[in-house]
Short mmCIF file of C-alpha atoms (C1' of nucleotides) in Angstrom, two decimals:
data_model
loop_
_atom_site.label_atom_id
_atom_site.label_comp_id
_atom_site.label_asym_id
_atom_site.label_seq_id
_atom_site.Cartn_x
_atom_site.Cartn_y
_atom_site.Cartn_z
CA MET A 9 -5.12 -30.98 16.20
CA ASN A 10 -4.05 -27.66 17.68
CA PRO A 11 -7.31 -26.06 18.92
CA ASP A 12 -5.69 -22.62 18.73
CA MET A 13 -4.77 -22.74 15.13
CA SER A 14 -7.93 -20.87 14.12
CA GLN A 15 -6.85 -18.16 16.43
CA ASN A 16 -4.05 -17.18 14.07
CA CYS A 17 -6.30 -16.93 11.13
CA LEU A 18 -8.08 -14.03 9.53
CA PRO A 19 -11.75 -14.15 10.02
CA ALA A 20 -13.45 -16.74 7.81
CA GLU A 21 -15.78 -14.01 6.42
CA MET A 22 -12.76 -12.12 5.14
CA LEU A 23 -11.07 -15.17 3.72
CA ALA A 24 -14.26 -15.80 1.75
CA ARG A 25 -14.01 -12.42 -0.04
CA PRO A 26 -11.92 -12.20 -3.23
CA ALA A 27 -11.70 -8.48 -2.66
CA VAL A 28 -9.98 -8.94 0.76
CA LEU A 29 -7.58 -11.41 -0.67
CA LEU A 30 -6.88 -9.15 -3.54
CA GLY A 31 -6.13 -6.26 -1.20
CA ARG A 32 -3.92 -8.15 1.08
CA LEU A 33 -2.01 -10.01 -1.60
CA GLY A 34 -1.53 -6.99 -3.72
CA THR A 35 -0.17 -5.05 -0.89
CA ALA A 36 2.24 -7.91 0.03
CA MET A 37 3.19 -8.10 -3.67
CA LYS A 38 4.01 -4.43 -3.77
CA MET A 39 6.02 -4.58 -0.48
CA GLU A 40 7.96 -7.61 -1.70
CA SER A 41 8.76 -5.88 -4.99
CA MET A 42 9.91 -2.76 -3.25
CA GLU A 43 12.17 -4.69 -0.96
CA ARG A 44 13.80 -6.68 -3.73
CA PHE A 45 14.43 -3.63 -5.84
CA GLU A 46 15.79 -1.74 -2.82
CA ALA A 47 18.12 -4.70 -2.34
CA ALA A 48 19.33 -4.28 -5.81
CA GLY A 49 19.95 -0.54 -5.22
CA PHE A 50 16.90 0.66 -7.15
CA SER A 51 13.28 1.24 -6.70
CA VAL A 52 10.34 -0.48 -8.48
CA TYR A 53 9.59 2.85 -10.02
CA HIS A 54 12.88 2.87 -11.80
CA TYR A 55 11.79 -0.32 -13.53
CA GLY A 56 8.50 1.29 -14.63
CA VAL A 57 10.34 4.21 -16.12
CA LEU A 58 12.79 2.10 -18.04
CA ALA A 59 10.15 -0.31 -19.25
CA LEU A 60 8.15 2.70 -20.46
CA LEU A 61 11.05 4.31 -22.26
CA ASP A 62 11.97 0.97 -23.88
CA GLU A 63 8.73 1.46 -25.93
CA GLY A 64 10.01 4.80 -27.26
CA GLU A 65 11.32 8.16 -26.47
CA ARG A 66 8.94 10.53 -24.61
CA GLN A 67 8.40 14.10 -25.53
CA THR A 68 7.59 15.31 -21.99
CA GLN A 69 8.09 14.05 -18.47
CA ALA A 70 4.48 14.51 -17.70
CA THR A 71 3.40 11.66 -20.02
CA ILE A 72 5.71 9.38 -18.21
CA ALA A 73 4.35 10.39 -14.76
CA ASP A 74 0.75 10.06 -15.86
CA ALA A 75 1.23 6.61 -17.62
CA LEU A 76 2.90 5.23 -14.47
CA GLY A 77 0.48 6.86 -12.15
CA VAL A 78 3.09 8.77 -10.07
CA ASP A 79 3.17 12.37 -9.31
CA ARG A 80 5.11 14.66 -11.64
CA SER A 81 7.10 16.01 -8.81
CA MET A 82 8.13 12.57 -7.73
CA LEU A 83 9.24 11.60 -11.23
CA VAL A 84 11.88 14.37 -11.24
CA GLY A 85 13.89 12.54 -8.55
CA LEU A 86 13.49 9.22 -10.27
CA LEU A 87 14.77 10.65 -13.51
CA ASP A 88 17.60 12.44 -11.78
CA GLN A 89 18.82 9.17 -10.41
CA LEU A 90 18.55 7.32 -13.72
CA GLU A 91 20.30 10.09 -15.48
CA GLU A 92 23.17 10.19 -12.97
CA ARG A 93 23.64 6.49 -13.51
CA GLY A 94 23.74 7.03 -17.24
CA MET A 95 20.62 5.06 -18.04
CA ILE A 96 18.55 7.79 -19.58
CA GLU A 97 19.03 11.10 -21.34
CA ARG A 98 17.06 14.26 -20.89
CA ARG A 99 17.24 17.05 -23.40
CA ARG A 100 15.19 20.16 -23.87
CA ASP A 101 12.71 20.28 -26.69
CA PRO A 102 14.13 23.02 -28.93
CA ASN A 103 10.63 23.93 -30.06
CA ASP A 104 9.38 24.35 -26.52
CA ARG A 105 12.03 24.80 -24.04
CA ARG A 106 9.85 24.05 -21.08
CA ARG A 107 9.75 20.44 -22.13
CA GLN A 108 12.22 17.64 -21.46
CA MET A 109 12.42 14.87 -23.99
CA VAL A 110 13.51 11.62 -22.27
CA LYS A 111 15.04 8.49 -23.84
CA LEU A 112 16.64 5.21 -22.96
CA VAL A 113 20.32 4.76 -23.61
CA PRO A 114 22.30 1.49 -23.92
CA ALA A 115 23.22 1.23 -20.18
CA GLY A 116 19.64 1.65 -19.36
CA ARG A 117 18.61 -1.05 -21.70
CA ARG A 118 21.04 -3.46 -20.01
CA GLN A 119 19.74 -2.48 -16.55
CA LEU A 120 16.14 -3.07 -17.78
CA ALA A 121 17.16 -6.63 -18.64
CA GLU A 122 18.35 -7.05 -15.04
CA PHE A 123 15.11 -5.67 -13.82
CA ARG A 124 13.18 -8.09 -15.80
CA LYS A 125 14.96 -10.87 -14.11
CA ILE A 126 14.07 -9.55 -10.77
CA VAL A 127 10.40 -9.28 -11.71
CA GLU A 128 10.24 -12.70 -13.18
CA LYS A 129 11.78 -14.05 -9.95
CA ILE A 130 9.25 -12.14 -7.73
CA GLU A 131 6.34 -13.42 -9.86
CA ASP A 132 7.59 -16.98 -9.92
CA ASP A 133 8.10 -17.05 -6.14
CA PHE A 134 4.83 -15.37 -5.48
CA LEU A 135 2.67 -17.48 -7.92
CA ALA A 136 4.53 -20.69 -7.10
CA PRO A 137 1.36 -22.67 -6.27
CA LEU A 138 -0.18 -21.92 -9.72
CA ASP A 139 0.75 -23.69 -12.94
CA GLU A 140 1.09 -21.83 -16.26
CA GLU A 141 -2.53 -22.24 -17.16
CA GLU A 142 -3.80 -20.99 -13.84
CA ARG A 143 -1.44 -17.94 -14.06
CA ALA A 144 -2.95 -17.18 -17.42
CA THR A 145 -6.37 -17.42 -15.95
CA LEU A 146 -5.47 -15.14 -13.13
CA HIS A 147 -3.93 -12.72 -15.57
CA ASP A 148 -6.97 -12.61 -17.71
CA LEU A 149 -9.32 -11.97 -14.74
CA LEU A 150 -7.11 -9.30 -13.27
CA LEU A 151 -6.62 -7.54 -16.54
CA ARG A 152 -10.32 -7.34 -17.21
CA VAL A 153 -10.88 -5.89 -13.74
CA ALA A 154 -8.05 -3.46 -14.13
CA ALA A 155 -9.09 -2.26 -17.61
CA HIS A 156 -12.65 -1.72 -16.33
CA ARG A 157 -11.60 0.83 -13.78
CA ASP A 158 -8.53 2.54 -15.39
CA THR A 159 -7.89 3.00 -19.04
CA ARG A 160 -4.18 2.88 -18.40
CA PHE A 161 -4.63 -0.86 -18.14
CA VAL A 162 -6.30 -1.18 -21.51
CA PRO A 163 -3.61 -2.84 -23.69
CA ALA A 164 -2.65 -0.48 -26.46
CA GLN A 165 -3.93 -1.14 -29.93
CA THR A 166 -1.22 -1.87 -32.64
CA SER A 167 -1.85 1.25 -34.57
CA VAL A 168 -2.04 0.86 -38.39
CA SER A 169 -1.60 4.48 -39.27
CA MET B 27 -8.05 6.39 -33.71
CA ASN B 28 -5.99 8.50 -31.26
CA PRO B 29 -2.47 7.80 -31.98
CA ASP B 30 -1.44 9.02 -28.49
CA MET B 31 -3.66 6.58 -26.60
CA SER B 32 -0.84 4.11 -26.03
CA GLN B 33 1.06 6.95 -24.42
CA ASN B 34 -1.27 6.86 -21.51
CA CYS B 35 -0.81 3.14 -20.99
CA LEU B 36 1.41 1.26 -18.70
CA PRO B 37 4.21 -0.57 -20.57
CA ALA B 38 2.93 -3.70 -22.38
CA GLU B 39 5.46 -5.83 -20.59
CA MET B 40 4.09 -4.72 -17.30
CA LEU B 41 0.38 -5.33 -18.37
CA ALA B 42 1.48 -8.77 -19.42
CA ARG B 43 2.53 -9.79 -15.92
CA PRO B 44 -0.09 -11.09 -13.42
CA ALA B 45 2.16 -10.03 -10.54
CA VAL B 46 2.17 -6.39 -11.80
CA LEU B 47 -1.57 -6.32 -12.10
CA LEU B 48 -2.02 -8.01 -8.68
CA GLY B 49 0.23 -5.36 -7.06
CA ARG B 50 -1.47 -2.45 -8.71
CA LEU B 51 -5.10 -3.74 -8.30
CA GLY B 52 -4.53 -4.90 -4.76
CA THR B 53 -3.18 -1.48 -3.71
CA ALA B 54 -6.04 0.31 -5.48
CA MET B 55 -8.45 -2.10 -3.66
CA LYS B 56 -6.88 -1.22 -0.37
CA MET B 57 -7.03 2.48 -0.89
CA GLU B 58 -10.56 2.35 -2.20
CA SER B 59 -11.62 0.42 0.98
CA MET B 60 -9.84 2.77 3.31
CA GLU B 61 -11.54 5.77 1.62
CA ARG B 62 -15.03 4.17 1.89
CA PHE B 63 -14.50 3.21 5.53
CA GLU B 64 -13.15 6.71 6.37
CA ALA B 65 -16.22 8.20 4.72
CA ALA B 66 -18.27 6.13 7.07
CA GLY B 67 -16.30 7.41 10.06
CA PHE B 68 -14.26 4.22 10.63
CA SER B 69 -11.21 2.48 9.24
CA VAL B 70 -10.91 -0.88 7.50
CA TYR B 71 -9.11 -2.09 10.55
CA HIS B 72 -12.22 -1.67 12.62
CA TYR B 73 -13.93 -4.00 10.30
CA GLY B 74 -11.25 -6.56 10.73
CA VAL B 75 -11.39 -6.40 14.52
CA LEU B 76 -15.22 -6.71 14.72
CA ALA B 77 -15.16 -9.55 12.20
CA LEU B 78 -12.63 -11.38 14.23
CA LEU B 79 -14.51 -10.86 17.45
CA ASP B 80 -17.64 -12.13 15.91
CA GLU B 81 -16.02 -15.54 15.77
CA GLY B 82 -15.60 -15.45 19.53
CA GLU B 83 -14.15 -13.60 22.51
CA ARG B 84 -10.41 -13.19 22.67
CA GLN B 85 -8.36 -13.81 25.65
CA THR B 86 -5.58 -11.40 24.79
CA GLN B 87 -5.21 -8.37 22.49
CA ALA B 88 -1.99 -9.89 21.05
CA THR B 89 -3.87 -12.65 19.34
CA ILE B 90 -6.11 -10.11 17.68
CA ALA B 91 -3.15 -8.10 16.43
CA ASP B 92 -1.35 -11.18 15.15
CA ALA B 93 -4.35 -12.66 13.30
CA LEU B 94 -5.01 -9.31 11.55
CA GLY B 95 -1.35 -8.67 10.86
CA VAL B 96 -1.27 -5.29 12.63
CA ASP B 97 1.20 -4.19 15.20
CA ARG B 98 0.15 -4.57 18.88
CA SER B 99 0.72 -0.92 19.58
CA MET B 100 -1.53 0.03 16.79
CA LEU B 101 -4.28 -2.24 17.91
CA VAL B 102 -4.58 -0.37 21.17
CA GLY B 103 -5.90 2.79 19.50
CA LEU B 104 -8.36 0.80 17.38
CA LEU B 105 -9.77 -0.96 20.43
CA ASP B 106 -9.90 2.33 22.31
CA GLN B 107 -12.05 3.78 19.58
CA LEU B 108 -14.35 0.72 19.33
CA GLU B 109 -14.72 0.71 23.08
CA GLU B 110 -15.55 4.41 23.24
CA ARG B 111 -18.33 3.81 20.74
CA GLY B 112 -19.60 0.95 22.79
CA MET B 113 -18.95 -1.75 20.24
CA ILE B 114 -16.54 -3.94 22.23
CA GLU B 115 -15.74 -4.54 25.92
CA ARG B 116 -12.37 -5.09 27.46
CA ARG B 117 -11.96 -6.56 30.78
CA ARG B 118 -8.88 -7.73 32.71
CA ASP B 119 -8.28 -11.45 32.95
CA PRO B 120 -8.69 -12.09 36.75
CA ASN B 121 -6.14 -14.87 36.49
CA ASP B 122 -3.49 -12.75 34.82
CA ARG B 123 -4.14 -9.08 35.24
CA ARG B 124 -1.87 -8.10 32.50
CA ARG B 125 -4.23 -9.55 29.91
CA GLN B 126 -7.23 -7.93 28.37
CA MET B 127 -10.08 -10.09 27.28
CA VAL B 128 -11.94 -8.51 24.39
CA LYS B 129 -15.44 -9.28 23.18
CA LEU B 130 -18.05 -7.99 20.87
CA VAL B 131 -21.29 -6.48 22.33
CA PRO B 132 -24.71 -5.94 20.54
CA ALA B 133 -23.87 -2.45 19.22
CA GLY B 134 -20.74 -3.82 17.66
CA ARG B 135 -22.63 -6.62 16.13
CA ARG B 136 -24.99 -4.12 14.53
CA GLN B 137 -22.01 -2.12 13.24
CA LEU B 138 -20.47 -5.22 11.78
CA ALA B 139 -23.62 -5.71 9.76
CA GLU B 140 -23.16 -2.21 8.35
CA PHE B 141 -19.53 -2.88 7.56
CA ARG B 142 -20.46 -6.04 5.68
CA LYS B 143 -22.67 -3.93 3.40
CA ILE B 144 -19.79 -1.65 2.71
CA VAL B 145 -17.41 -4.46 1.93
CA GLU B 146 -19.96 -6.10 -0.34
CA LYS B 147 -20.51 -2.87 -2.15
CA ILE B 148 -16.76 -2.29 -2.66
CA GLU B 149 -16.30 -5.82 -3.94
CA ASP B 150 -19.18 -5.54 -6.28
CA ASP B 151 -18.00 -2.43 -7.77
CA PHE B 152 -14.54 -3.48 -8.09
CA LEU B 153 -15.27 -6.85 -9.58
CA ALA B 154 -18.11 -5.59 -11.74
CA PRO B 155 -16.73 -7.08 -14.96
CA LEU B 156 -16.60 -10.54 -13.55
CA ASP B 157 -19.62 -12.91 -13.21
CA GLU B 158 -20.24 -15.12 -10.27
CA GLU B 159 -18.28 -18.03 -11.59
CA GLU B 160 -15.33 -15.91 -12.54
CA ARG B 161 -15.22 -14.37 -9.08
CA ALA B 162 -15.19 -17.85 -7.63
CA THR B 163 -12.27 -18.75 -9.88
CA LEU B 164 -10.44 -15.67 -8.88
CA HIS B 165 -11.12 -16.35 -5.22
CA ASP B 166 -9.84 -19.83 -5.54
CA LEU B 167 -6.59 -18.78 -7.25
CA LEU B 168 -5.95 -15.94 -4.78
CA LEU B 169 -6.61 -18.14 -1.77
CA ARG B 170 -4.16 -20.73 -2.94
CA VAL B 171 -1.50 -18.12 -3.43
CA ALA B 172 -2.23 -16.52 -0.09
CA ALA B 173 -2.31 -19.76 1.87
CA HIS B 174 1.00 -20.69 0.33
CA ARG B 175 2.88 -17.72 1.70
CA ASP B 176 1.05 -17.06 4.95
CA THR B 177 -0.59 -19.56 7.25
CA ARG B 178 -3.04 -16.87 8.39
CA PHE B 179 -4.76 -17.34 5.09
CA VAL B 180 -5.24 -21.10 5.58
CA PRO B 181 -8.97 -21.46 6.33
CA ALA B 182 -9.53 -22.83 9.81
CA GLN B 183 -10.51 -26.42 10.24
CA THR B 184 -13.97 -26.99 11.74
CA SER B 185 -12.69 -28.69 14.87
CA VAL B 186 -14.46 -31.82 16.02
CA SER B 187 -13.18 -31.95 19.58
"C1'" DT C 23 -2.07 33.85 -17.95
"C1'" DA C 24 -1.04 28.94 -18.53
"C1'" DT C 25 2.08 25.15 -18.68
"C1'" DT C 26 6.47 22.32 -17.61
"C1'" DG C 27 9.47 20.95 -14.73
"C1'" DT C 28 11.43 21.68 -10.06
"C1'" DT C 29 11.99 22.38 -5.20
"C1'" DA C 30 10.25 22.96 -0.58
"C1'" DT C 31 6.76 22.13 2.99
"C1'" DA C 32 3.73 19.62 5.62
"C1'" DC C 33 1.46 15.74 6.85
"C1'" DT C 34 0.21 10.87 7.44
"C1'" DC C 35 1.44 6.41 8.47
"C1'" DT C 36 3.75 3.24 10.90
"C1'" DA C 37 7.86 0.98 12.86
"C1'" DT C 38 10.57 1.32 16.84
"C1'" DA C 39 11.51 2.02 21.20
"C1'" DA C 40 10.55 3.29 25.90
"C1'" DC C 41 7.56 2.64 29.84
"C1'" DT C 42 4.03 0.51 33.33
"C1'" DA C 43 1.88 -3.17 35.57
"C1'" DT C 44 1.77 -7.58 36.43
"C1'" DA C 45 3.73 -12.23 36.56
"C1'" DT D 6 13.54 -11.41 34.35
"C1'" DA D 7 9.85 -11.77 31.09
"C1'" DT D 8 5.30 -10.61 29.18
"C1'" DA D 9 0.85 -7.78 28.02
"C1'" DG D 10 -0.56 -3.68 27.17
"C1'" DT D 11 0.37 1.25 26.50
"C1'" DT D 12 2.43 5.61 25.15
"C1'" DA D 13 5.90 8.27 22.93
"C1'" DT D 14 9.32 9.14 19.36
"C1'" DA D 15 11.27 9.21 14.98
"C1'" DG D 16 11.69 8.35 10.16
"C1'" DA D 17 9.98 7.11 5.60
"C1'" DG D 18 7.00 8.07 2.19
"C1'" DT D 19 3.99 11.19 -0.32
"C1'" DA D 20 0.64 14.71 -1.45
"C1'" DT D 21 0.43 19.58 -1.60
"C1'" DA D 22 1.91 23.88 -2.39
"C1'" DA D 23 5.12 27.26 -3.95
"C1'" DC D 24 8.46 28.60 -7.42
"C1'" DA D 25 11.26 29.45 -11.94
"C1'" DA D 26 11.41 29.33 -16.75
"C1'" DT D 27 9.13 29.41 -20.88
"C1'" DA D 28 5.15 29.82 -23.85
#
DNA sequence: TATTGTTATACTCTATAACTATA
DNA sequence: TATAGTTATAGAGTATAACAATA
């Protein structure tokens, strides 16, 4: 109908590449997430920290930073903010006073529940055109790609020891 | 084996979310692309511009910027660089001297061929764990998600007029 | 001397706003 | 007055480097 519609489009050769779509969509996804967390008075990184600590106390800040893939110097500010709001606790390791042990406290656990709602909403909005099965397929494909290039994406074994 | 291995991992609840994987992988994809294009002396945006112009001359710079989703002020520099290297030509529209018509010239077409090799290499490295059929599935899913939220991802109709 | 956490610095990216010329 | 393109400015975000305390 409108002969100019193709003028608004990305080049067909780019649309044909899964890698291009992945890059564009992933970036959009990240921006969307950041905006929604900002709107809630937090950042996406706060979610990552709380989700990580929900799996257990950490003996050093460095392991948190490494697991989440953020710089250690950046993590300091994130933990400061979470601590100020009473969501985590830091305390020095008595055996090695350079280290800070970090753990989640009840208020943090409650906030994590709120964060999960935000994440579910984002995902649901974003993946709206896909049904449950298709989302599972997408997840499987992405997880394999992610695990292949970064061991941080390899799901942890349930240790028997 | 190593009891600390799960310490390096992202939280399981994040790994379980396709949206999280999409955001992380997409960002990694974009960064990887930028680095490889930088290494070749260009930027990913140069590829976008050439790929777009390969589909036909443009009557204004604004349609290029809008289609690629970059700011018009940013496009100026990209076109300057491509013009300096003799890959595109700009000329004023005689009917409206505010406008610049932009088209690809042979050297640009040759460079585009090089860019395509880079993109194919990136994609192949990135999607290494997926076979052809799985890549097609991934592409289909991503395209539907992309088209749903942004008409620039709706593949252009082959016009009959 | 090396490591943990912290603070300070510098730089890149990009969004916004001004500005010029044409209409 | 509005639009196309251009240039200049400013601010956010982040990577790097320096620093203090402890080992």
